[in-house]
PDB file of C-alpha atoms in Angstrom:
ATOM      1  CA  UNK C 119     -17.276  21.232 -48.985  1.00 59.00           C
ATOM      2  CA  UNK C 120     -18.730  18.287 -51.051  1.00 62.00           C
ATOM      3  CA  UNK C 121     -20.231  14.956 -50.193  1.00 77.00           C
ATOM      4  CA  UNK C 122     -21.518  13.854 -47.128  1.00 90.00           C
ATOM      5  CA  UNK C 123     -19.517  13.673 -43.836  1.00 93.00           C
ATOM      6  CA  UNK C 124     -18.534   9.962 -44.422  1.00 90.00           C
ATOM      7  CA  UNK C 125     -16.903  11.247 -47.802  1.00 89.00           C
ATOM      8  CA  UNK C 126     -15.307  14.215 -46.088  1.00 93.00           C
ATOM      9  CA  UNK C 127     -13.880  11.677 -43.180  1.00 93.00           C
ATOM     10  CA  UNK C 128     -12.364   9.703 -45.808  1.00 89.00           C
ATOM     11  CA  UNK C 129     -10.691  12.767 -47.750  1.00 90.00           C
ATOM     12  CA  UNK C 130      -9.576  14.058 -44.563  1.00 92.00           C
ATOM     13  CA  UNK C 131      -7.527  10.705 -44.100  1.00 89.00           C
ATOM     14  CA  UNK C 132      -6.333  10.219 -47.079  1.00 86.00           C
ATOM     15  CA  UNK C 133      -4.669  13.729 -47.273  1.00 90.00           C
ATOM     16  CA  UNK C 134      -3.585  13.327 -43.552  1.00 92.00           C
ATOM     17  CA  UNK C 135      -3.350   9.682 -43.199  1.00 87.00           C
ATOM     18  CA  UNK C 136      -1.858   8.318 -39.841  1.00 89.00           C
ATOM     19  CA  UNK C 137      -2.233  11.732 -38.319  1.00 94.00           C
ATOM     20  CA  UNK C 138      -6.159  12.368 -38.643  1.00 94.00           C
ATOM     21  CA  UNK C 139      -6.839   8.807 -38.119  1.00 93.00           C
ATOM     22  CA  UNK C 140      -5.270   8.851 -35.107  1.00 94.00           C
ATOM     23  CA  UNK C 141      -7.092  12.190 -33.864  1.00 97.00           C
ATOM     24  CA  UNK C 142     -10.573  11.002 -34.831  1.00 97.00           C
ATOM     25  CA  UNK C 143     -10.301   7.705 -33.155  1.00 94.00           C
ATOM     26  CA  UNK C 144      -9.114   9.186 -29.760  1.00 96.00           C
ATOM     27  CA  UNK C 145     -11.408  12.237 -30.185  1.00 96.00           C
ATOM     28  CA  UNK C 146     -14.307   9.027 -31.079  1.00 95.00           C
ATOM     29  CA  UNK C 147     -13.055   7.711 -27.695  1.00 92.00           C
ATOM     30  CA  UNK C 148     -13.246  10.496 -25.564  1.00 94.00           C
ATOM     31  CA  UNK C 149     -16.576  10.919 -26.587  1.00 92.00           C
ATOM     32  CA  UNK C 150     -17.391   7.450 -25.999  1.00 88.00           C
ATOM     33  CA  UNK C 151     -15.722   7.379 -22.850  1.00 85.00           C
ATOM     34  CA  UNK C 152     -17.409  10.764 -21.541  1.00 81.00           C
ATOM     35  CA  UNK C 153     -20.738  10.918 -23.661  1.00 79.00           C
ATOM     36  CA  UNK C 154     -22.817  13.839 -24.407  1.00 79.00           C
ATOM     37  CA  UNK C 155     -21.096  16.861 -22.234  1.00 83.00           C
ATOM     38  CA  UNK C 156     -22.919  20.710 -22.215  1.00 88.00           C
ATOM     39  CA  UNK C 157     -19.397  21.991 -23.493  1.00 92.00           C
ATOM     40  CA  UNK C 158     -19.074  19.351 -26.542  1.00 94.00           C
ATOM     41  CA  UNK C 159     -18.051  15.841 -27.102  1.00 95.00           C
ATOM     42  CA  UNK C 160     -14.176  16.201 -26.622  1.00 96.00           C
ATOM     43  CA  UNK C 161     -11.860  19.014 -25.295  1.00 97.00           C
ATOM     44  CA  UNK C 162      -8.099  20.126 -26.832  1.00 97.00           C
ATOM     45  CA  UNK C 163      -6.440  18.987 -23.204  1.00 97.00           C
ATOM     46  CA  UNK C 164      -7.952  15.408 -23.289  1.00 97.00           C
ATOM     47  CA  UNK C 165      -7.640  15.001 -26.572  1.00 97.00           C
ATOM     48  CA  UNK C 166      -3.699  16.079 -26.476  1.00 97.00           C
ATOM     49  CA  UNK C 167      -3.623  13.704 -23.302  1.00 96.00           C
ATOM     50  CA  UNK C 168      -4.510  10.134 -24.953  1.00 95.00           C
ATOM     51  CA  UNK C 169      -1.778  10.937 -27.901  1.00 96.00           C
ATOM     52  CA  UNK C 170       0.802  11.535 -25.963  1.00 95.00           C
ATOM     53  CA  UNK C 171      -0.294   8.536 -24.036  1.00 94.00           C
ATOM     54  CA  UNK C 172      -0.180   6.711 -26.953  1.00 92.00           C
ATOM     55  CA  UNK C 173       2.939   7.418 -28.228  1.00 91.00           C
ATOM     56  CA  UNK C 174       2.532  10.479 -30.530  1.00 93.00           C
ATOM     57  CA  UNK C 175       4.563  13.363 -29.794  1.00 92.00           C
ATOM     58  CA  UNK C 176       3.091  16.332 -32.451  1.00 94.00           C
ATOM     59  CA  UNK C 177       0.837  18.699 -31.871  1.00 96.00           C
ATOM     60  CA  UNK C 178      -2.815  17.851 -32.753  1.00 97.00           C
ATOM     61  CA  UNK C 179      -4.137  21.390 -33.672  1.00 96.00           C
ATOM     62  CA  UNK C 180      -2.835  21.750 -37.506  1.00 97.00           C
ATOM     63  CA  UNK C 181      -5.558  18.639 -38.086  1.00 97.00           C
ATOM     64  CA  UNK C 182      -8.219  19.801 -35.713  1.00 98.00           C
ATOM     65  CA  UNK C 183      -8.367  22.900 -37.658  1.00 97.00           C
ATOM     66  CA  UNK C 184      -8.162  21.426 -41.076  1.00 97.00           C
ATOM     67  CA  UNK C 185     -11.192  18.845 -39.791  1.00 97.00           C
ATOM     68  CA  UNK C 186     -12.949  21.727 -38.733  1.00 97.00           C
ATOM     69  CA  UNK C 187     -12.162  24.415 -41.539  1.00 96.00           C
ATOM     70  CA  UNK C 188     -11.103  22.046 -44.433  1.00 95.00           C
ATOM     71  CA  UNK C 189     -13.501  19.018 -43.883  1.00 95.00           C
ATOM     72  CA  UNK C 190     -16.281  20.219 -41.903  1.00 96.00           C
ATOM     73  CA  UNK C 191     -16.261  17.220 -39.743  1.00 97.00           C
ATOM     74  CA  UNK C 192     -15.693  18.849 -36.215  1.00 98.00           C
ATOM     75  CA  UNK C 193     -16.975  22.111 -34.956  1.00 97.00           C
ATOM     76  CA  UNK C 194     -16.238  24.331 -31.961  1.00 97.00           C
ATOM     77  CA  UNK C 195     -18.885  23.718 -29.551  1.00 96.00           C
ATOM     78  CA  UNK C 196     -16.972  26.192 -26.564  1.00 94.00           C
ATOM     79  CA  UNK C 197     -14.075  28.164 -26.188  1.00 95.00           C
ATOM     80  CA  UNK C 198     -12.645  30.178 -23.963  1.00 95.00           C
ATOM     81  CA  UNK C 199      -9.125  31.556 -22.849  1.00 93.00           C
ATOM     82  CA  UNK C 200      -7.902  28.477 -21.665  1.00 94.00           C
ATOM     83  CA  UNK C 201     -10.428  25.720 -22.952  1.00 95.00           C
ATOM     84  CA  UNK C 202     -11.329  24.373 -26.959  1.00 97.00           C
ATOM     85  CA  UNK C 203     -13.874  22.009 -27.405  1.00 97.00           C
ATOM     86  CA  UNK C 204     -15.486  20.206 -30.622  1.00 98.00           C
ATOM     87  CA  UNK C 205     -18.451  18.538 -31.300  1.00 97.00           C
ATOM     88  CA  UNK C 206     -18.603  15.889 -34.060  1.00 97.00           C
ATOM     89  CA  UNK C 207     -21.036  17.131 -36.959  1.00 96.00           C
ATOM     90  CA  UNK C 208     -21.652  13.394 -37.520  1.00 95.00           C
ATOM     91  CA  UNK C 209     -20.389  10.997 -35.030  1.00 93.00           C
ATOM     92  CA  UNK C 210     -21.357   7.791 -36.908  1.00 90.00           C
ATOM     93  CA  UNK C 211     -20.709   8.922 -40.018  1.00 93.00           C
ATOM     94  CA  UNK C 212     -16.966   8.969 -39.069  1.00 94.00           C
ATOM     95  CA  UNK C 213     -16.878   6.518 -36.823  1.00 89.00           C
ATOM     96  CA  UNK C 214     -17.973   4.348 -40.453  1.00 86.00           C
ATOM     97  CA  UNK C 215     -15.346   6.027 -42.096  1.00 89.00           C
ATOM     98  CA  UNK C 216     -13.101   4.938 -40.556  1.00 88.00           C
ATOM     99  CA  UNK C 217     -13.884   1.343 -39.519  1.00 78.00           C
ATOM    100  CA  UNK C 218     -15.196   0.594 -43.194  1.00 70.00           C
ATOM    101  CA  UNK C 219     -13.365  -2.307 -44.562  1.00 48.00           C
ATOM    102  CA  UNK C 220      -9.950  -2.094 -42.288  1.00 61.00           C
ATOM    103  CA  UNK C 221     -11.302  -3.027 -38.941  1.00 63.00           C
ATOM    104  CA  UNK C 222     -10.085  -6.245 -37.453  1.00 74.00           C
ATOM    105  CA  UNK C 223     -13.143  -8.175 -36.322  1.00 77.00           C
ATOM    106  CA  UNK C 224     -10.376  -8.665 -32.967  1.00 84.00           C
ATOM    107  CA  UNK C 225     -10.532  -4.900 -32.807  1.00 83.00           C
ATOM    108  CA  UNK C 226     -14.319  -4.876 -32.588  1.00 79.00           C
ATOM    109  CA  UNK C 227     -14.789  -7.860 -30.139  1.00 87.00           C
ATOM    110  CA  UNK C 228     -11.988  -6.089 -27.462  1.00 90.00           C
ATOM    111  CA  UNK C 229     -14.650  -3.103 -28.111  1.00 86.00           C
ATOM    112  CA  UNK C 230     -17.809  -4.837 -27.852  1.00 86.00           C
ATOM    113  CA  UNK C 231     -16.393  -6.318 -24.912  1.00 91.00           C
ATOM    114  CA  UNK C 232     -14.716  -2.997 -22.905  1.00 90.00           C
ATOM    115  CA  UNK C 233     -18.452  -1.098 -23.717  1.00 88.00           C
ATOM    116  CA  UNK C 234     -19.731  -4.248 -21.571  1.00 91.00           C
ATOM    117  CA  UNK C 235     -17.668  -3.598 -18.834  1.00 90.00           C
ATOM    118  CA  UNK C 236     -18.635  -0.189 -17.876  1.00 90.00           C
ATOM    119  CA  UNK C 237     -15.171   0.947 -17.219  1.00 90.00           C
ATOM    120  CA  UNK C 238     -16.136   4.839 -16.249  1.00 87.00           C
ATOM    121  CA  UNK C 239     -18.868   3.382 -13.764  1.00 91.00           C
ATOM    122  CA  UNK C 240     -16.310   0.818 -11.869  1.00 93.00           C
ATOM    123  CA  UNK C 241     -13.861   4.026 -12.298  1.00 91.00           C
ATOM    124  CA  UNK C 242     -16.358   6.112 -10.387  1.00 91.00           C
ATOM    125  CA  UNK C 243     -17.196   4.168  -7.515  1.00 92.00           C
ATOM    126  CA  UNK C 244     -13.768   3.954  -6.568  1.00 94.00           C
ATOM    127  CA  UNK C 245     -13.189   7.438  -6.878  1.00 92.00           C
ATOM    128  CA  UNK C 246     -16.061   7.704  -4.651  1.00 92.00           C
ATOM    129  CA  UNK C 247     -14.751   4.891  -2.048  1.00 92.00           C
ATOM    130  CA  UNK C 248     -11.331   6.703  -1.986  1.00 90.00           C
ATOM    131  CA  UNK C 249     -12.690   9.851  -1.287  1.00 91.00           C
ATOM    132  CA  UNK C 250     -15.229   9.438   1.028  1.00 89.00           C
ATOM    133  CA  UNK C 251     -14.841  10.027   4.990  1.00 89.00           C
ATOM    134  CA  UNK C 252     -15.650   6.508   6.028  1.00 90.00           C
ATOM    135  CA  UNK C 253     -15.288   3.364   4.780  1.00 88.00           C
ATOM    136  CA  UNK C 254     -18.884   1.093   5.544  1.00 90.00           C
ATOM    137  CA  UNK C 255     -19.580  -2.376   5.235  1.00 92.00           C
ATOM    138  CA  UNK C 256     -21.566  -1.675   1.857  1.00 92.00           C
ATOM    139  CA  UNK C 257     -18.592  -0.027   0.167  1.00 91.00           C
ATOM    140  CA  UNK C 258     -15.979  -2.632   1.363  1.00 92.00           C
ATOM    141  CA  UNK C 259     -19.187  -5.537   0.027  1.00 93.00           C
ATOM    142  CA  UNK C 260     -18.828  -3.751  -3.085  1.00 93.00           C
ATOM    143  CA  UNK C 261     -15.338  -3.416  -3.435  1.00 94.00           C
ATOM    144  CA  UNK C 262     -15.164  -7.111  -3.653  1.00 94.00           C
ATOM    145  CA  UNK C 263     -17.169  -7.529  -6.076  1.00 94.00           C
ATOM    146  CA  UNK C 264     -15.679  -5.286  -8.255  1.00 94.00           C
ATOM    147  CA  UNK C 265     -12.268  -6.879  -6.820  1.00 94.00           C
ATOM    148  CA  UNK C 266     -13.177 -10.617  -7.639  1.00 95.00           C
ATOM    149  CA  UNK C 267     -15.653 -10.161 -10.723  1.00 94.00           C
ATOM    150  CA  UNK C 268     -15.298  -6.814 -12.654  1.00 95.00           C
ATOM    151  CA  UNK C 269     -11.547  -6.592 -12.341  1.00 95.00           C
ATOM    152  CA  UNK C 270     -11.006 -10.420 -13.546  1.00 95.00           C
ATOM    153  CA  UNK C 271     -13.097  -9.312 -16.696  1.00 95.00           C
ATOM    154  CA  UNK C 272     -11.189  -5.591 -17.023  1.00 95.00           C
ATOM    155  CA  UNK C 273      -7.702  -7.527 -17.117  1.00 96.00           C
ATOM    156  CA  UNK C 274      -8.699 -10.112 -19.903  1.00 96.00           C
ATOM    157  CA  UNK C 275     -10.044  -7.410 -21.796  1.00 95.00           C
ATOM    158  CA  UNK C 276      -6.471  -5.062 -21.462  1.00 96.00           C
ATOM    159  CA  UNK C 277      -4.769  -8.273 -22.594  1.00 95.00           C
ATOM    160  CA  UNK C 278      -6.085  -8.124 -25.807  1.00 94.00           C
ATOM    161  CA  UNK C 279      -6.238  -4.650 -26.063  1.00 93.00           C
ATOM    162  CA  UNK C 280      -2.691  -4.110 -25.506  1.00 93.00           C
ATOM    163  CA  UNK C 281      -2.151  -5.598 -28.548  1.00 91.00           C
ATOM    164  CA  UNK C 282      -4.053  -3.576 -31.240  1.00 88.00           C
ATOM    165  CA  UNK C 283      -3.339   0.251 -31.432  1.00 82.00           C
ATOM    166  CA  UNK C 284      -6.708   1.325 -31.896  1.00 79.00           C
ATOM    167  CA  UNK C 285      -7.672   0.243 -29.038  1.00 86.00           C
ATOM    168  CA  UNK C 286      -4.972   1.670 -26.790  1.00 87.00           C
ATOM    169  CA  UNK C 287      -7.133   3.944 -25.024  1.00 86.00           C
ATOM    170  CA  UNK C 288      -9.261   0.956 -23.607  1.00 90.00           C
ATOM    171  CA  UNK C 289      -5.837  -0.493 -21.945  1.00 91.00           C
ATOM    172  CA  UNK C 290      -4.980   2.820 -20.477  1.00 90.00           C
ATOM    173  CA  UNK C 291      -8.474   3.466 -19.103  1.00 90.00           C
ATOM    174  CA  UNK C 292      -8.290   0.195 -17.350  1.00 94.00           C
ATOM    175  CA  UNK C 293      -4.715   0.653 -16.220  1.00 93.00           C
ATOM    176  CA  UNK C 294      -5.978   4.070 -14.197  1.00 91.00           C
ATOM    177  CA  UNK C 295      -9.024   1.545 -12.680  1.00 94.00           C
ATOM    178  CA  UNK C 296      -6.446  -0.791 -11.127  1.00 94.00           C
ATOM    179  CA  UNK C 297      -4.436   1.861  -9.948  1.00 94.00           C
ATOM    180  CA  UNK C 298      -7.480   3.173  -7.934  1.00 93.00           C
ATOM    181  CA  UNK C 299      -8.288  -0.453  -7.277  1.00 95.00           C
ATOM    182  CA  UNK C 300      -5.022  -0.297  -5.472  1.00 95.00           C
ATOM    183  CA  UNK C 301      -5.090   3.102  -3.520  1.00 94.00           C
ATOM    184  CA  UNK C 302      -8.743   1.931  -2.326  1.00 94.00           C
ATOM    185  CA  UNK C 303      -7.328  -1.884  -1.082  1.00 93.00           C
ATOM    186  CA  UNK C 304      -4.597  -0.393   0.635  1.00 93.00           C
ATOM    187  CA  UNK C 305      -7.555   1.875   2.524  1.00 91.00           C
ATOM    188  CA  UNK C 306      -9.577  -1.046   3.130  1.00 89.00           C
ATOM    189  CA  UNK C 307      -6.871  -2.370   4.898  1.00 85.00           C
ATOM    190  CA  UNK C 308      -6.024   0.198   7.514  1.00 76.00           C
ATOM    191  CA  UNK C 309      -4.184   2.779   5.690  1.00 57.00           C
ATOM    192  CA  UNK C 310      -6.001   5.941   5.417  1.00 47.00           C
ATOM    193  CA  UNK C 311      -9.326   4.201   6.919  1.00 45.00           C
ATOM    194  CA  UNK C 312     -11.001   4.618  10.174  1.00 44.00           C
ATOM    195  CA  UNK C 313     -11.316   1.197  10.751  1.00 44.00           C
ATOM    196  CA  UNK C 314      -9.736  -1.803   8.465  1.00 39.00           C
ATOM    197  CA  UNK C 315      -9.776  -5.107   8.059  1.00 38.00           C
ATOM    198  CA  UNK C 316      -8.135  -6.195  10.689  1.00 38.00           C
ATOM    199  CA  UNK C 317      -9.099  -3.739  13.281  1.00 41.00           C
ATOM    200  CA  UNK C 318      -7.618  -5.338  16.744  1.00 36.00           C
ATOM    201  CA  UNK C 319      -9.382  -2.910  19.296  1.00 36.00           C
ATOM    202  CA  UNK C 320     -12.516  -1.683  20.150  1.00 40.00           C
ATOM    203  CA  UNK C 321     -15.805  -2.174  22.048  1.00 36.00           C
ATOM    204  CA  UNK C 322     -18.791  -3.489  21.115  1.00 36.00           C
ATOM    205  CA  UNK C 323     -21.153  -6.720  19.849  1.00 36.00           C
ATOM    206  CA  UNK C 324     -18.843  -8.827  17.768  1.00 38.00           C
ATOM    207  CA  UNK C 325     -20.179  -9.863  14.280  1.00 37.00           C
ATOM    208  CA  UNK C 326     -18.978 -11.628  11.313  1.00 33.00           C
ATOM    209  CA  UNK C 327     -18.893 -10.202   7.670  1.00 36.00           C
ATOM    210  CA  UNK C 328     -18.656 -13.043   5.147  1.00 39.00           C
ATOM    211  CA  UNK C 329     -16.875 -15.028   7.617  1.00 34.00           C
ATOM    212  CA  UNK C 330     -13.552 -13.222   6.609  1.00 31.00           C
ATOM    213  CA  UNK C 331     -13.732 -10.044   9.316  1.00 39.00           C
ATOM    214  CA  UNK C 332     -15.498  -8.618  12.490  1.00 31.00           C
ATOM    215  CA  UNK C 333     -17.982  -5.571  12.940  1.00 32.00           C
ATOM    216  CA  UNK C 334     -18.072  -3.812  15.797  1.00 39.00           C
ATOM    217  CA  UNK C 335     -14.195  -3.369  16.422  1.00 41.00           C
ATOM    218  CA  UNK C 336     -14.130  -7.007  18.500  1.00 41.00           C
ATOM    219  CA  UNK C 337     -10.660  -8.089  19.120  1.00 43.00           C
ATOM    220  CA  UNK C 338     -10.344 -11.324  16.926  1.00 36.00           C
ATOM    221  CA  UNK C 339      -8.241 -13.411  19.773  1.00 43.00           C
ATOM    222  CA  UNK C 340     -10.820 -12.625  21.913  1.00 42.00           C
ATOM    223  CA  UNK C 341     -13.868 -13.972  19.644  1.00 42.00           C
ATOM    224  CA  UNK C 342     -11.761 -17.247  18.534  1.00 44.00           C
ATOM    225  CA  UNK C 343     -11.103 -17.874  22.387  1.00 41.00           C
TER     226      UNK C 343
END
């Protein structure tokens, strides 16, 4: 194998074309998404995942092992009897490759502009909210915030990113954070939660939150009387 990765990126797509471009730049993204893991930068299951998601319907592995074997831009980082991951030999190098002189400065902004949301950290702390036992005041303080600021930001970015396919993957990512947005509202509001917003009985000193809902399980007749 000759040149540099860069060079070997762009022979790779221009003997593969759509195909390769299309399993670097979600392979790129899962490694974005995930960062540095102890088994590699992107698994075979994943990877297989975001294409379908996006549309394609073939196989990935023919160009995973011509990257690998062919191109020497990928290498197996872990396998085992039910598990194939890669690691980029150069990251950068094809992430140039393949942004060099076709990317739509619109494409970069809706980018620039998902990496400032910090999707996988809003994604997390729902996760966490839905899961856990009980639902406190803290978690249902930070819920709105995510609710009324990080959400409002999240949709105007998968409005534009609908629109370009390379940046698919940042529209799906944000559709699975309003989904959890919406298993963890419906919590917050009595369904699967211990208390509620609207919790009508109890015992206890009466308090406000924000002005919008008692603490302490207060009947709210009772505290408006």
């Amino acid at each position: 194998m000759l040149g540099g990765v860069r060079d070997r990126t762009i022979e790779a797509l221009t003997k593969y074309g759509e195909k390769a471009k299309a399993v670097l730049r979600v392979a790129l993204s899962i490694y974005d998404q995930n960062g540095e893991s102890e088994l590699g930068h992107f698994d075979y299951k994943t990877l297989y995942s975001e294409l379908q998601s996006l549309g394609y319907s073939w196989d990935p592995k023919m160009i995973l092992r011509a990257l690998e074997r062919d191109f020497g831009i990928i290498e197996t980082s872990y396998k085992s009897s039910n598990q194939h991951w890669w690691k980029f030999i150069d990251a950068e190098e094809v992430r140039n490759a393949l942004e060099e002189g076709e990317e739509d400065p619109e494409v970069k902004l809706v980018k620039i502009q998902a990496n400032s949301l910090d999707i996988e950290g809003i994604e997390k702390r729902l996760d966490f909210m839905l899961k856990k036992p009980r639902i406190t005041e803290v978690d249902r303080a930070m819920f709105r915030r995510i609710a009324f600021e990080d959400l409002r930001l999240a949709i105007e970015v998968y409005k534009k990113a609908e629109m370009y396919e390379e940046t698919q993957y940042i529209a799906n990512r944000i559709r699975r954070v309003l989904s959890l947005a919406d298993k963890v509202s419906l919590r917050l509001n009595g369904k699967g939660n211990d208390k509620g917003l609207l919790k009508e009985k109890g015992e206890g000193q009466a308090d406000y939150a924000d002005g919008l809902r008692l603490l302490d399980g207060e009947d709210i007749g009772k505290k408006q009387a």
